[in-house]
Short mmCIF file of C-alpha atoms in Angstrom, two decimals:
data_model
loop_
_atom_site.label_atom_id
_atom_site.label_comp_id
_atom_site.label_asym_id
_atom_site.label_seq_id
_atom_site.Cartn_x
_atom_site.Cartn_y
_atom_site.Cartn_z
CA PHE A 25 -2.63 -5.68 10.99
CA GLU A 26 0.53 -3.07 10.73
CA PRO A 27 2.79 -6.03 11.90
CA THR A 28 5.96 -4.57 10.68
CA THR A 29 7.52 -1.14 10.83
CA PHE A 30 10.19 -0.10 8.16
CA TYR A 31 12.31 2.75 9.32
CA PHE A 32 13.96 5.28 6.81
CA PRO A 33 17.43 7.07 7.45
CA PRO A 34 16.70 10.93 8.67
CA ASP A 35 15.95 13.45 6.39
CA ALA A 36 17.99 16.81 5.82
CA ARG A 37 15.93 17.83 8.72
CA GLY A 38 17.03 15.04 10.95
CA ARG A 39 13.37 13.47 11.04
CA VAL A 40 13.12 9.69 10.86
CA GLY A 41 10.35 8.33 8.63
CA ALA A 42 8.61 5.09 8.59
CA TYR A 43 6.17 3.02 6.57
CA LEU A 44 3.87 0.31 8.03
CA PRO A 45 2.18 -1.82 5.41
CA ASP A 46 -1.50 -2.57 6.42
CA ILE A 47 -1.41 -6.34 6.35
CA TYR A 48 1.37 -8.93 5.94
CA ILE A 49 0.26 -12.61 4.95
CA PRO A 50 3.24 -14.94 6.05
CA LYS A 51 1.78 -18.06 3.95
CA TYR A 52 2.21 -16.04 0.84
CA ASP A 53 4.97 -13.81 1.82
CA ILE A 54 3.23 -10.49 0.55
CA TYR A 55 2.40 -7.11 2.19
CA ILE A 56 -1.22 -5.46 1.34
CA GLU A 57 -1.65 -1.89 1.60
CA VAL A 58 -5.29 -0.56 1.56
CA LYS A 59 -5.68 2.99 0.39
CA GLY A 60 -8.46 5.08 0.26
CA TYR A 61 -6.98 8.32 -0.25
CA LEU A 62 -3.37 8.82 -0.83
CA ASP A 63 -1.59 12.41 -0.09
CA SER A 64 1.76 13.42 -0.80
CA LYS A 65 3.00 12.20 2.60
CA GLY A 66 1.71 8.85 1.61
CA ARG A 67 3.16 9.05 -1.86
CA ASN A 68 6.70 9.83 -0.29
CA LYS A 69 6.52 6.95 2.10
CA LEU A 70 5.93 4.62 -0.58
CA ARG A 71 8.67 5.94 -2.51
CA LYS A 72 11.18 5.53 0.21
CA PHE A 73 9.75 2.09 1.11
CA LYS A 74 10.70 0.90 -2.70
CA LYS A 75 14.10 2.94 -2.22
CA TYR A 76 15.24 1.23 0.98
CA TYR A 77 13.47 -1.92 1.26
CA PRO A 78 13.51 -3.14 -2.50
CA ASP A 79 12.89 -6.87 -1.77
CA GLU A 80 10.00 -5.95 0.70
CA PHE A 81 8.48 -3.73 -1.88
CA SER A 82 8.53 -6.20 -4.59
CA LYS A 83 6.08 -8.17 -2.58
CA LEU A 84 3.27 -5.33 -2.07
CA TYR A 85 -0.15 -5.48 -3.34
CA VAL A 86 -2.41 -2.52 -3.34
CA ILE A 87 -6.39 -2.49 -2.47
CA ILE A 88 -7.95 0.53 -4.25
CA SER A 89 -11.14 1.50 -5.42
CA LYS A 90 -11.22 1.50 -9.74
CA SER A 91 -12.15 5.32 -9.45
CA SER A 92 -9.31 5.97 -7.69
CA LYS A 93 -6.71 8.63 -9.62
CA ASP A 94 -3.78 6.93 -8.09
CA ASN A 95 -3.83 3.80 -10.33
CA LYS A 96 -1.13 5.37 -12.62
CA PHE A 97 0.89 6.24 -9.49
CA PHE A 98 0.90 2.65 -8.28
CA PHE A 99 1.33 0.87 -11.64
CA LYS A 100 3.49 3.17 -13.79
CA LYS A 101 5.46 5.40 -11.03
CA LEU A 102 5.84 2.74 -8.56
CA GLY A 103 5.45 -0.31 -10.03
CA VAL A 104 3.83 -2.43 -7.29
CA ALA A 105 3.33 -6.04 -7.91
CA GLY A 106 -0.27 -5.65 -8.12
CA ILE A 107 -3.47 -4.08 -7.69
CA LEU A 108 -6.75 -5.39 -6.48
CA TYR A 109 -9.92 -3.41 -6.72
CA TYR A 110 -12.07 -2.92 -3.88
CA GLU A 111 -15.30 -3.38 -6.02
CA HIS A 112 -13.94 -6.82 -7.33
CA LEU A 113 -13.53 -8.06 -3.68
CA CYS A 114 -16.81 -6.93 -3.05
CA GLN A 115 -18.33 -8.91 -6.06
CA LEU A 116 -15.97 -11.78 -5.12
CA TYR A 117 -16.87 -12.20 -1.73
CA LYS A 118 -20.60 -10.95 -1.87
CA HIS A 119 -20.22 -8.19 0.78
CA LYS A 120 -18.20 -5.17 1.69
CA LEU A 121 -14.89 -5.27 3.30
CA VAL A 122 -15.60 -4.27 7.00
CA ASN A 123 -13.45 -0.84 8.18
CA TRP A 124 -11.84 -0.33 4.85
CA GLU A 125 -10.18 3.03 4.52
CA GLY A 126 -11.78 4.12 1.59
CA GLY A 127 -15.20 2.17 1.84
CA LYS A 128 -18.65 3.74 2.32
#
């Protein structure tokens, strides 16, 4: 869980930002981000991750709800490698994911 921190260059105010993907799976060399809610700060971190770490970004998969309003952002604006839907994972595994950010 959050095994790698990707640091960004300082912004105009001198603040250094960072992004921590939720999960890294070495066997498949992929990163997974679980998103229940995506605010503007989270969007900016993902944009910077794509800009400064394009190779790692190309391995990013996102888990969100099918009802999320962020589908277009992840697919069209960011172009993530893939999206997995929480609801599909629940059906597939016949139970809910424990401690999911957007789970009920």
